[in-house]
Amino acid sequence: MRVVETIAECRKELSKLRQFGGRTGFVPTMGALHAGHVSLMEICRRQVEISVASIFVNPTQFAPTEDLSRYPRPLEHDLELCRASGVDLVFVPTVAEMYPPLAQTNVSVSTLTTLWEGQLRPTHFQGVTTVVTKLFNIVQPQFAFFGQKDYQQQAILRRMVQDLDQPVRIRTCSTIRESDGLAMSSRNAYLTSEQRSQATQIYRGLAKSESLWQAGDRSPAALEHAIKTTIAEVPALDIDYVAIVDPETLKLLDTIDTGAVALVACRLGTTRLIDNLLLGNARQIVESD
Amino acid sequence: MRVVETIAECRKELSKLRQFGGRTGFVPTMGALHAGHVSLMEICRRQVEISVASIFVNPTQFAPTEDLSRYPRPLEHDLELCRASGVDLVFVPTVAEMYPPLAQTNVSVSTLTTLWEGQLRPTHFQGVTTVVTKLFNIVQPQFAFFGQKDYQQQAILRRMVQDLDQPVRIRTCSTIRESDGLAMSSRNAYLTSEQRSQATQIYRGLAKSESLWQAGDRSPAALEHAIKTTIAEVPALDIDYVAIVDPETLKLLDTIDTGAVALVACRLGTTRLIDNLLLGNARQIVESD
């Protein structure tokens, strides 16, 4: 496995890796890798000949009030996980390499980024779409792998790829969970052991909506209510939103036709946690590429 | 020469053309081709193995008050010129093909687009950067050719390519002029014969600044004054701006170090005309890729 820090080196290594052909898969990350990232890298490795990961804590997707400076950066451990997952090349650029002094170009998605996470983090997604476009242009993968856990992010990136005709396919991979159901997240590291146990209630809420769905309930209001009341059983969890939305537009649904996504965001102390569940044929939408 | 209307066909034809290797050059146009475009296509053909042109009157770079509906669209003649220039593939998409109903992603360059043409056409350059990014992603050229006549456009596109790490090099080609000096432009077709003759005064103004420069004058104020007073000799020419600017940032210069660009925009009746002149080492900057 090669580790490179500059765009020029990254391109040079890629052209070496590609000299005998093969498709490239790409897993962009902010490091602090966990089993969710490992799953993405392993899926990538199984689907393509050349696997590339990036580790870059992108400053433009953090608001000034957010956790940029305390975001975990365990680089050596991250690189070990990349190596163990069979990645061929890891791109670990500096901020100066990615954002030279005169940089002034942004990629932005409009409607989708104003909803849900965008309401609470108004500049976040422009940071994501811009850096992911840059990384796609540097790595030029045929496939890129993202976690379903950041549901809105993958929906926005799918929209971006389609709107800009970027020659890459987005593959959204199932959320990896702890044995008690908590969705894997680098931010789980911020939780105290008491909070860690309280956080599992989010998945219990989502599981309740799954049970209702299995029993035939198709009312968005009923599903939303079940999630909210379940989460409310743990008063430490402060709900930002619970919403039953269209899998593609992320708009609130009055009625469910064939599929929906349940989105949840909570605060637990100073940590924000998000999770989601696919209902009905929503899985087909995130699996379409 | 193949002519295709859909993105899928364009990609399919490109992969055929590339099956035995070779670099791709690209000339994006809005049609209404003239000798300036022909020059771009011929330079492209000489520099690469596979030459692609596009013809697309991009609605998002016209303001509601502008000339979208009356913009000339002589498709058959345009295709003849492409064929005669040795182009291998022409992409002629419809508006619906380029902007499907849910499209909501834009590429924008900030500071550079607020200056000069951006002052008078505030949404213009976002339309340009977004459509050029889409076309680059569809055609995936190694080189793209633009005319120096749209100086600010090529400066913005160079910034965009660098900021987003797009894997393409911008080549800016000299402005092609009529024998009396008027810069070739599709919008020259709007001029009456009287206006056509008045319009040549713009180049006379630029030529005056060139003479001053050759004589050793390095004062931006003096160069600007010479252009303005020369153009003012034809009262029908209504000056929007005359500016001596930095070749890369397009900011006004107080003093000229080694190079500058003289930018001019005028209105003549209902037609806007722009032109420019490179002074000193500015040529090296537009030729760097």
Coordinates of C-alpha atoms in Angstrom, one line a residue:
Chain A
M1 CA 0.0 0.0 0.0
R2 CA 1.3 3.4 -1.0
V3 CA 0.6 6.6 1.0
V4 CA 0.8 9.9 -0.8
E5 CA 0.3 13.5 0.4
T6 CA 0.3 15.6 -2.8
I7 CA -2.1 15.6 -5.8
A8 CA 0.8 15.2 -8.2
E9 CA 2.1 12.0 -6.4
C10 CA -1.5 10.7 -6.2
R11 CA -1.9 11.0 -9.9
K12 CA 1.5 9.5 -10.6
E13 CA 0.8 6.4 -8.4
L14 CA -2.6 6.0 -10.0
S15 CA -1.2 6.0 -13.4
K16 CA 1.3 3.3 -12.3
L17 CA -1.5 1.2 -10.7
R18 CA -3.6 1.6 -13.9
Q19 CA -0.9 0.7 -16.4
F20 CA -2.3 -2.8 -17.0
G21 CA -6.0 -1.6 -16.8
G22 CA -8.6 -2.3 -14.2
R23 CA -11.4 -0.2 -12.6
T24 CA -10.8 2.1 -9.7
G25 CA -12.9 2.3 -6.6
F26 CA -12.7 5.1 -4.1
V27 CA -13.5 5.5 -0.4
P28 CA -13.2 9.1 0.7
T29 CA -13.0 9.5 4.5
M30 CA -12.1 12.0 7.2
G31 CA -10.1 9.3 9.0
A32 CA -10.9 8.1 12.6
L33 CA -11.8 5.0 10.8
H34 CA -14.1 2.4 12.3
A35 CA -15.8 -0.8 11.2
G36 CA -18.2 1.2 8.9
H37 CA -15.2 2.5 6.9
V38 CA -13.6 -0.9 6.9
S39 CA -16.8 -2.3 5.4
L40 CA -16.7 0.3 2.7
M41 CA -13.1 -0.4 1.9
E42 CA -13.7 -4.2 1.8
I43 CA -16.7 -3.8 -0.5
C44 CA -14.6 -1.6 -2.7
R45 CA -11.8 -4.1 -2.9
R46 CA -14.2 -6.9 -3.8
Q47 CA -15.8 -4.9 -6.6
V48 CA -12.8 -3.3 -8.4
E49 CA -9.2 -4.0 -9.3
I50 CA -7.7 -0.8 -7.8
S51 CA -8.8 0.5 -4.4
V52 CA -8.1 4.0 -3.2
A53 CA -9.0 5.7 0.1
S54 CA -8.5 9.3 1.2
I55 CA -8.1 10.6 4.7
F56 CA -8.7 14.4 4.9
V57 CA -10.4 16.3 7.7
N58 CA -12.0 18.8 5.4
P59 CA -12.2 22.2 7.2
T60 CA -14.8 23.7 4.8
Q61 CA -17.5 21.3 6.0
F62 CA -17.2 22.3 9.6
A63 CA -18.9 25.5 10.9
P64 CA -16.8 27.8 13.1
T65 CA -18.8 26.4 16.1
E66 CA -18.2 22.8 15.3
D67 CA -15.6 20.2 16.3
L68 CA -12.8 20.7 13.6
S69 CA -10.0 21.1 16.1
R70 CA -11.0 18.3 18.3
Y71 CA -12.0 15.9 15.5
P72 CA -10.0 12.7 16.1
R73 CA -6.9 12.1 13.8
P74 CA -5.4 8.7 14.6
L75 CA -3.4 8.5 11.4
E76 CA -1.2 5.5 12.1
H77 CA -4.2 3.4 13.2
D78 CA -6.2 4.6 10.2
L79 CA -3.4 3.5 7.8
E80 CA -3.3 0.1 9.5
L81 CA -7.0 -0.4 8.8
C82 CA -6.6 0.7 5.2
R83 CA -3.7 -1.8 4.8
A84 CA -5.7 -4.6 6.4
S85 CA -8.7 -3.8 4.1
G86 CA -6.5 -4.3 1.0
V87 CA -6.4 -0.7 -0.1
D88 CA -3.8 0.0 -2.8
L89 CA -3.3 3.7 -2.4
V90 CA -4.2 6.2 0.4
F91 CA -4.3 9.9 -0.3
V92 CA -3.6 12.0 2.8
P93 CA -3.4 15.6 1.6
T94 CA -2.7 18.7 3.8
V95 CA -5.2 21.6 3.9
A96 CA -2.8 23.7 2.0
E97 CA -2.5 21.1 -0.8
M98 CA -6.3 21.0 -1.1
Y99 CA -7.0 24.7 -0.7
P100 CA -4.3 26.9 -2.2
P101 CA -4.4 30.6 -1.4
L102 CA -6.4 31.9 -4.4
A103 CA -9.0 29.0 -4.4
Q104 CA -12.5 30.4 -4.9
T105 CA -14.5 27.7 -6.7
N106 CA -17.4 25.8 -5.1
V107 CA -19.8 23.1 -6.1
S108 CA -23.3 23.5 -4.5
V109 CA -26.5 21.6 -4.6
S110 CA -29.5 23.8 -3.9
T111 CA -32.8 22.3 -2.6
L112 CA -31.5 19.1 -1.1
T113 CA -29.0 20.9 1.0
T114 CA -31.5 23.2 2.6
L115 CA -33.3 20.3 4.3
W116 CA -32.6 18.5 7.6
E117 CA -28.8 18.6 8.3
G118 CA -28.7 21.6 6.0
Q119 CA -31.0 23.5 8.3
L120 CA -28.7 23.1 11.2
R121 CA -25.4 23.2 9.3
P122 CA -26.0 25.7 6.5
T123 CA -22.5 25.6 5.0
H124 CA -21.7 21.9 5.6
F125 CA -22.9 20.3 2.4
Q126 CA -21.2 22.9 0.1
G127 CA -18.0 21.9 1.8
V128 CA -18.7 18.2 1.2
T129 CA -19.8 18.6 -2.5
T130 CA -16.8 20.8 -3.3
V131 CA -14.2 18.5 -1.7
V132 CA -15.7 15.3 -3.0
T133 CA -15.7 16.8 -6.6
K134 CA -12.0 17.7 -6.1
L135 CA -11.2 14.2 -4.8
F136 CA -13.2 12.6 -7.7
N137 CA -11.2 14.7 -10.2
I138 CA -7.9 13.7 -8.5
V139 CA -8.6 10.0 -8.2
Q140 CA -10.9 9.6 -11.2
P141 CA -12.6 6.5 -9.9
Q142 CA -15.4 4.5 -11.7
F143 CA -17.1 3.8 -8.4
A144 CA -17.2 5.7 -5.1
F145 CA -18.4 4.1 -1.8
F146 CA -20.4 6.0 0.9
G147 CA -22.1 4.9 4.0
Q148 CA -25.9 4.8 4.3
K149 CA -25.5 6.3 7.8
D150 CA -25.0 9.7 6.2
Y151 CA -28.2 9.3 4.2
Q152 CA -28.6 12.9 3.2
Q153 CA -25.0 13.2 2.2
Q154 CA -25.2 10.2 -0.2
A155 CA -28.5 11.6 -1.6
I156 CA -26.8 15.0 -2.3
L157 CA -23.8 13.3 -3.8
R158 CA -26.0 11.2 -6.1
R159 CA -27.7 14.4 -7.2
M160 CA -24.4 16.1 -7.8
V161 CA -22.9 13.3 -9.8
Q162 CA -26.1 13.1 -12.0
D163 CA -26.4 16.9 -12.4
L164 CA -22.7 17.5 -13.3
D165 CA -22.4 14.3 -15.4
Q166 CA -19.5 13.2 -13.3
P167 CA -18.2 9.9 -14.7
V168 CA -18.4 8.0 -11.4
R169 CA -21.1 5.8 -9.8
I170 CA -22.1 6.2 -6.2
R171 CA -22.5 3.0 -4.2
T172 CA -24.3 3.4 -0.9
C173 CA -23.4 0.7 1.6
S174 CA -25.4 -0.5 4.6
T175 CA -24.8 1.2 7.9
I176 CA -22.6 -0.9 10.2
R177 CA -23.9 -1.1 13.8
E178 CA -22.5 -2.0 17.2
S179 CA -24.0 -5.2 18.6
D180 CA -26.5 -3.1 20.5
G181 CA -27.7 -1.3 17.3
L182 CA -25.8 2.0 17.6
A183 CA -24.7 3.2 14.2
M184 CA -20.9 3.3 13.9
S185 CA -19.6 6.9 13.8
S186 CA -16.3 8.6 14.4
R187 CA -18.2 11.0 16.7
N188 CA -19.2 8.1 19.0
A189 CA -15.8 8.5 20.5
Y190 CA -17.0 11.8 22.1
L191 CA -19.6 9.9 24.2
T192 CA -19.2 9.1 27.9
S193 CA -20.0 5.6 28.9
E194 CA -23.4 6.7 30.2
Q195 CA -24.1 8.5 26.9
R196 CA -22.9 5.6 24.9
S197 CA -25.6 3.4 26.6
Q198 CA -28.3 6.1 26.1
A199 CA -27.4 6.5 22.4
T200 CA -28.7 3.1 21.6
Q201 CA -32.2 4.4 22.1
I202 CA -32.0 6.0 18.7
Y203 CA -31.9 2.7 17.0
R204 CA -34.6 1.3 19.2
G205 CA -36.8 4.1 17.9
L206 CA -36.0 3.3 14.3
A207 CA -36.5 -0.4 15.0
K208 CA -40.0 0.4 16.3
S209 CA -40.9 2.0 13.0
E210 CA -39.6 -1.0 11.2
S211 CA -41.9 -3.2 13.3
L212 CA -44.9 -1.0 12.5
W213 CA -44.0 -1.1 8.8
Q214 CA -43.7 -4.9 8.9
A215 CA -47.1 -5.0 10.5
G216 CA -48.5 -3.1 7.5
D217 CA -48.6 0.5 8.9
R218 CA -48.0 3.0 6.1
S219 CA -48.8 6.2 7.9
P220 CA -45.9 8.6 8.0
A221 CA -47.4 10.3 11.1
A222 CA -47.7 7.0 13.0
L223 CA -44.1 5.9 12.1
E224 CA -42.7 9.3 13.1
H225 CA -44.7 9.2 16.4
A226 CA -43.4 5.8 17.2
I227 CA -39.8 6.9 16.7
K228 CA -40.2 10.1 18.7
T229 CA -41.9 8.5 21.7
T230 CA -39.4 5.7 21.8
I231 CA -36.4 8.2 21.7
A232 CA -38.2 10.4 24.3
E233 CA -38.0 7.6 26.8
V234 CA -34.3 8.7 27.2
P235 CA -34.6 12.4 28.2
A236 CA -30.9 13.0 27.7
L237 CA -31.5 12.6 23.9
D238 CA -32.6 15.9 22.6
I239 CA -34.3 15.4 19.2
D240 CA -33.3 17.8 16.4
Y241 CA -35.7 16.1 13.9
V242 CA -37.4 12.8 13.1
A243 CA -38.8 12.7 9.6
I244 CA -40.3 10.2 7.2
V245 CA -39.2 11.4 3.8
D246 CA -39.0 10.6 0.1
P247 CA -35.8 8.5 -0.5
E248 CA -34.7 10.8 -3.4
T249 CA -36.0 14.3 -2.7
L250 CA -35.9 14.0 1.1
K251 CA -39.2 15.8 1.2
L252 CA -41.7 15.0 4.0
L253 CA -44.2 12.4 2.9
D254 CA -47.9 12.7 3.5
T255 CA -48.5 9.2 2.3
I256 CA -46.1 6.4 1.6
D257 CA -46.3 4.9 -1.8
T258 CA -43.7 2.1 -2.1
G259 CA -40.8 3.3 0.1
A260 CA -39.6 5.9 2.5
V261 CA -36.6 6.8 4.7
A262 CA -36.9 7.5 8.4
L263 CA -34.3 10.2 9.3
V264 CA -33.3 11.0 12.9
A265 CA -30.9 13.5 14.4
C266 CA -30.4 14.0 18.1
R267 CA -28.1 15.8 20.4
L268 CA -26.6 14.0 23.4
G269 CA -24.7 16.5 25.5
T270 CA -22.5 18.3 23.0
T271 CA -22.5 15.5 20.5
R272 CA -24.8 15.2 17.5
L273 CA -25.8 11.8 16.4
I274 CA -27.7 10.9 13.2
D275 CA -29.2 7.7 11.9
N276 CA -31.8 6.4 9.5
L277 CA -33.7 3.4 8.3
L278 CA -34.9 2.4 4.8
L279 CA -38.5 1.4 4.5
G280 CA -40.0 -0.6 1.6
N281 CA -38.3 -0.1 -1.7
A282 CA -36.1 2.7 -0.6
R283 CA -33.2 0.2 -0.6
Q284 CA -33.6 -0.1 -4.4
I285 CA -33.1 3.6 -4.7
V286 CA -29.8 3.7 -2.8
E287 CA -28.7 0.6 -4.6
S288 CA -29.4 2.1 -8.0
D289 CA -26.3 3.3 -9.9
Chain B
M1 CA -17.6 13.1 -38.4
R2 CA -20.2 11.9 -36.1
V3 CA -22.9 14.1 -34.6
V4 CA -24.6 13.0 -31.4
E5 CA -27.4 14.5 -29.3
T6 CA -27.4 12.6 -26.1
I7 CA -24.8 12.2 -23.3
A8 CA -25.0 8.4 -23.6
E9 CA -24.3 8.5 -27.4
C10 CA -21.5 11.0 -26.9
R11 CA -19.8 8.7 -24.3
K12 CA -20.3 5.7 -26.6
E13 CA -18.8 7.4 -29.6
L14 CA -15.9 8.7 -27.5
S15 CA -15.1 5.2 -26.2
K16 CA -15.0 4.0 -29.8
L17 CA -12.7 6.8 -30.9
R18 CA -10.4 6.1 -27.9
Q19 CA -10.2 2.3 -28.4
F20 CA -6.7 2.6 -29.8
G21 CA -5.6 5.4 -27.5
G22 CA -4.9 9.1 -28.3
R23 CA -5.5 12.3 -26.5
T24 CA -8.8 14.2 -26.7
G25 CA -9.1 17.9 -27.4
F26 CA -12.4 19.8 -26.9
V27 CA -13.8 23.0 -28.3
P28 CA -17.1 23.9 -26.5
T29 CA -19.2 26.5 -28.5
M30 CA -22.6 28.0 -28.6
G31 CA -22.7 27.5 -32.4
A32 CA -23.0 30.5 -34.8
L33 CA -19.4 29.5 -35.7
H34 CA -17.0 32.0 -37.3
A35 CA -13.3 32.1 -38.1
G36 CA -12.5 32.3 -34.4
H37 CA -14.1 29.0 -33.7
V38 CA -12.6 27.5 -36.9
S39 CA -9.2 28.6 -35.6
L40 CA -9.8 26.9 -32.2
M41 CA -10.9 23.6 -33.9
E42 CA -7.9 23.7 -36.2
I43 CA -5.5 24.3 -33.4
C44 CA -7.2 21.4 -31.4
R45 CA -6.9 19.1 -34.4
R46 CA -3.2 19.8 -34.8
Q47 CA -2.5 19.2 -31.1
V48 CA -4.4 16.0 -30.3
E49 CA -5.5 12.8 -32.0
I50 CA -9.2 13.0 -31.2
S51 CA -11.1 16.4 -31.7
V52 CA -14.5 17.0 -30.2
A53 CA -16.7 20.1 -30.5
S54 CA -20.0 20.9 -28.8
I55 CA -22.7 23.2 -30.0
F56 CA -25.1 24.2 -27.2
V57 CA -26.8 27.6 -26.7
N58 CA -26.7 27.4 -22.9
P59 CA -29.8 29.1 -21.4
T60 CA -28.3 29.4 -17.9
Q61 CA -25.7 31.9 -19.0
F62 CA -28.2 34.3 -20.5
A63 CA -30.1 36.7 -18.2
P64 CA -33.9 37.1 -18.8
T65 CA -33.2 40.4 -20.5
E66 CA -30.5 39.0 -22.8
D67 CA -30.6 37.6 -26.4
L68 CA -31.2 33.9 -25.8
S69 CA -34.2 33.6 -28.1
R70 CA -32.6 35.6 -30.9
Y71 CA -29.2 34.1 -30.6
P72 CA -28.3 32.7 -34.1
R73 CA -28.5 28.9 -34.6
P74 CA -27.3 28.1 -38.1
L75 CA -26.8 24.4 -37.3
E76 CA -26.2 23.0 -40.8
H77 CA -23.6 25.7 -41.5
D78 CA -21.9 25.1 -38.1
L79 CA -21.7 21.4 -38.8
E80 CA -20.1 22.1 -42.2
L81 CA -17.4 24.2 -40.5
C82 CA -16.8 21.5 -37.9
R83 CA -16.4 18.9 -40.7
A84 CA -14.1 21.2 -42.7
S85 CA -12.0 21.8 -39.5
G86 CA -11.4 18.0 -39.1
V87 CA -13.5 17.5 -36.0
D88 CA -14.2 13.9 -35.2
L89 CA -17.3 14.2 -33.0
V90 CA -19.8 17.0 -32.5
F91 CA -22.1 17.0 -29.4
V92 CA -25.3 18.9 -30.0
P93 CA -27.5 18.3 -26.9
T94 CA -30.9 19.6 -26.2
V95 CA -31.7 21.8 -23.2
A96 CA -33.7 18.9 -21.7
E97 CA -30.7 16.6 -22.1
M98 CA -28.4 19.0 -20.3
Y99 CA -30.8 20.1 -17.6
P100 CA -33.2 17.4 -16.5
P101 CA -36.1 18.5 -14.2
L102 CA -34.5 17.9 -10.8
A103 CA -31.1 19.4 -11.7
Q104 CA -30.0 21.7 -8.9
T105 CA -26.2 21.6 -8.8
N106 CA -24.0 24.6 -9.7
V107 CA -20.3 25.3 -10.0
S108 CA -19.4 28.8 -9.0
V109 CA -16.2 30.9 -8.9
S110 CA -16.5 33.7 -6.4
T111 CA -14.2 36.8 -6.7
L112 CA -13.3 36.7 -10.3
T113 CA -16.9 36.5 -11.4
T114 CA -17.9 39.6 -9.5
L115 CA -15.6 41.8 -11.7
W116 CA -16.2 43.4 -15.1
E117 CA -18.6 41.3 -17.1
G118 CA -19.9 39.8 -13.8
Q119 CA -20.9 43.3 -12.7
L120 CA -23.2 43.7 -15.7
R121 CA -24.2 40.0 -16.0
P122 CA -24.4 38.7 -12.4
T123 CA -25.6 35.2 -13.2
H124 CA -23.7 34.7 -16.5
F125 CA -20.5 33.1 -15.3
Q126 CA -22.1 30.6 -13.0
G127 CA -24.0 29.4 -16.1
V128 CA -20.7 29.1 -17.9
T129 CA -18.7 27.3 -15.2
T130 CA -21.6 24.8 -14.6
V131 CA -22.1 23.9 -18.2
V132 CA -18.4 23.7 -19.0
T133 CA -17.9 21.4 -16.0
K134 CA -20.7 19.2 -17.3
L135 CA -19.2 19.2 -20.8
F136 CA -15.8 18.4 -19.4
N137 CA -17.3 15.5 -17.4
I138 CA -19.1 14.2 -20.5
V139 CA -16.2 14.6 -23.0
Q140 CA -13.3 14.0 -20.6
P141 CA -10.8 15.9 -22.7
Q142 CA -7.1 16.3 -21.9
F143 CA -7.1 19.8 -23.5
A144 CA -9.9 22.4 -24.0
F145 CA -9.6 25.4 -26.3
F146 CA -11.0 28.8 -25.6
G147 CA -10.7 32.1 -27.4
Q148 CA -8.7 35.0 -25.8
K149 CA -11.5 37.3 -26.9
D150 CA -13.5 36.2 -23.9
Y151 CA -10.6 37.0 -21.6
Q152 CA -12.5 37.0 -18.3
Q153 CA -14.2 33.7 -19.2
Q154 CA -10.9 31.9 -19.9
A155 CA -9.4 33.4 -16.6
I156 CA -12.4 32.1 -14.7
L157 CA -12.3 28.7 -16.3
R158 CA -8.5 28.4 -15.6
R159 CA -9.3 29.2 -11.9
M160 CA -12.1 26.6 -11.9
V161 CA -10.0 23.9 -13.4
Q162 CA -7.2 24.5 -10.9
D163 CA -9.5 24.9 -7.9
L164 CA -11.5 21.7 -8.6
D165 CA -8.5 19.7 -9.9
Q166 CA -10.3 19.0 -13.1
P167 CA -8.0 16.7 -15.2
V168 CA -8.0 19.0 -18.3
R169 CA -5.7 21.8 -19.5
I170 CA -7.1 25.1 -20.7
R171 CA -5.5 26.4 -23.9
T172 CA -6.3 30.1 -24.7
C173 CA -5.9 30.9 -28.4
S174 CA -5.4 34.3 -29.9
T175 CA -8.3 36.4 -30.9
I176 CA -9.1 36.2 -34.6
R177 CA -10.0 39.5 -36.2
E178 CA -11.6 40.8 -39.3
S179 CA -9.1 42.6 -41.6
D180 CA -10.1 45.9 -40.1
G181 CA -9.3 44.7 -36.6
L182 CA -12.8 43.9 -35.2
A183 CA -12.7 40.8 -33.0
M184 CA -14.7 38.0 -34.5
S185 CA -17.9 37.4 -32.5
S186 CA -21.2 35.6 -33.2
R187 CA -22.8 38.8 -31.9
N188 CA -21.3 40.9 -34.7
A189 CA -24.2 39.5 -36.8
Y190 CA -26.5 41.8 -34.9
L191 CA -24.7 45.0 -36.2
T192 CA -26.1 47.1 -39.0
S193 CA -23.5 48.0 -41.7
E194 CA -23.1 51.5 -40.1
Q195 CA -22.5 49.9 -36.6
R196 CA -20.2 47.3 -38.2
S197 CA -18.0 50.1 -39.3
Q198 CA -18.2 52.0 -36.0
A199 CA -17.3 48.9 -34.1
T200 CA -13.8 48.9 -35.5
Q201 CA -13.0 51.9 -33.2
I202 CA -12.7 49.5 -30.3
Y203 CA -9.7 47.8 -31.7
R204 CA -8.2 51.2 -32.7
G205 CA -8.4 52.1 -29.0
L206 CA -6.6 48.9 -28.0
A207 CA -4.0 49.4 -30.7
K208 CA -3.3 52.9 -29.3
S209 CA -2.5 51.4 -25.9
E210 CA -0.2 48.9 -27.6
S211 CA 1.7 51.8 -29.3
L212 CA 2.1 53.6 -26.0
W213 CA 3.3 50.3 -24.4
Q214 CA 5.8 49.8 -27.2
A215 CA 7.0 53.4 -26.7
G216 CA 7.7 52.5 -23.0
D217 CA 4.7 53.9 -21.3
R218 CA 3.8 51.7 -18.2
S219 CA 1.2 53.9 -16.6
P220 CA -2.2 52.1 -16.4
A221 CA -4.0 55.5 -16.2
A222 CA -2.3 56.7 -19.4
L223 CA -3.1 53.4 -21.3
E224 CA -6.7 53.5 -20.1
H225 CA -7.1 57.2 -21.1
A226 CA -5.7 56.5 -24.5
I227 CA -8.2 53.7 -25.1
K228 CA -11.1 55.7 -23.7
T229 CA -10.5 58.8 -25.7
T230 CA -10.0 56.9 -28.9
I231 CA -13.2 55.0 -28.5
A232 CA -15.0 58.2 -27.6
E233 CA -14.3 59.5 -31.0
V234 CA -17.2 57.4 -32.1
P235 CA -20.1 58.7 -30.0
A236 CA -22.3 55.7 -30.9
L237 CA -20.0 53.5 -28.8
D238 CA -21.2 53.6 -25.2
I239 CA -18.3 52.4 -23.0
D240 CA -19.3 50.0 -20.2
Y241 CA -15.7 49.8 -19.0
V242 CA -12.1 50.2 -20.0
A243 CA -9.6 48.7 -17.5
I244 CA -5.9 47.8 -17.3
V245 CA -5.9 44.7 -15.1
D246 CA -3.7 41.9 -13.6
P247 CA -3.8 39.0 -16.2
E248 CA -4.7 36.4 -13.5
T249 CA -6.7 38.2 -10.8
L250 CA -8.3 40.8 -13.2
K251 CA -7.9 43.4 -10.5
L252 CA -7.1 47.0 -11.5
L253 CA -3.4 47.7 -11.5
D254 CA -1.9 50.9 -10.0
T255 CA 1.4 50.1 -11.6
I256 CA 2.4 47.6 -14.2
D257 CA 5.2 45.2 -13.3
T258 CA 5.8 42.9 -16.2
G259 CA 2.4 42.5 -17.8
A260 CA -1.3 43.5 -17.9
V261 CA -4.5 43.1 -19.9
A262 CA -6.5 45.9 -21.3
L263 CA -10.2 45.0 -21.1
V264 CA -12.9 46.8 -23.0
A265 CA -16.7 46.5 -23.1
C266 CA -19.0 48.8 -25.1
R267 CA -22.6 48.9 -26.2
L268 CA -23.4 49.8 -29.7
G269 CA -27.2 50.1 -30.1
T270 CA -28.6 47.0 -28.4
T271 CA -25.4 44.9 -29.0
R272 CA -22.6 44.5 -26.4
L273 CA -19.1 44.1 -27.7
I274 CA -16.0 43.1 -25.7
D275 CA -12.4 42.9 -26.7
N276 CA -9.0 42.9 -25.0
L277 CA -5.3 43.2 -25.5
L278 CA -2.4 41.5 -23.8
L279 CA 0.5 43.7 -22.8
G280 CA 4.0 42.6 -21.8
N281 CA 4.3 39.1 -20.4
A282 CA 0.5 38.6 -20.1
R283 CA 0.8 36.2 -23.1
Q284 CA 2.9 33.8 -21.0
I285 CA 0.1 33.6 -18.4
V286 CA -2.6 32.7 -20.9
E287 CA -0.3 30.3 -22.6
S288 CA 0.7 28.5 -19.3
D289 CA -1.1 25.2 -18.8

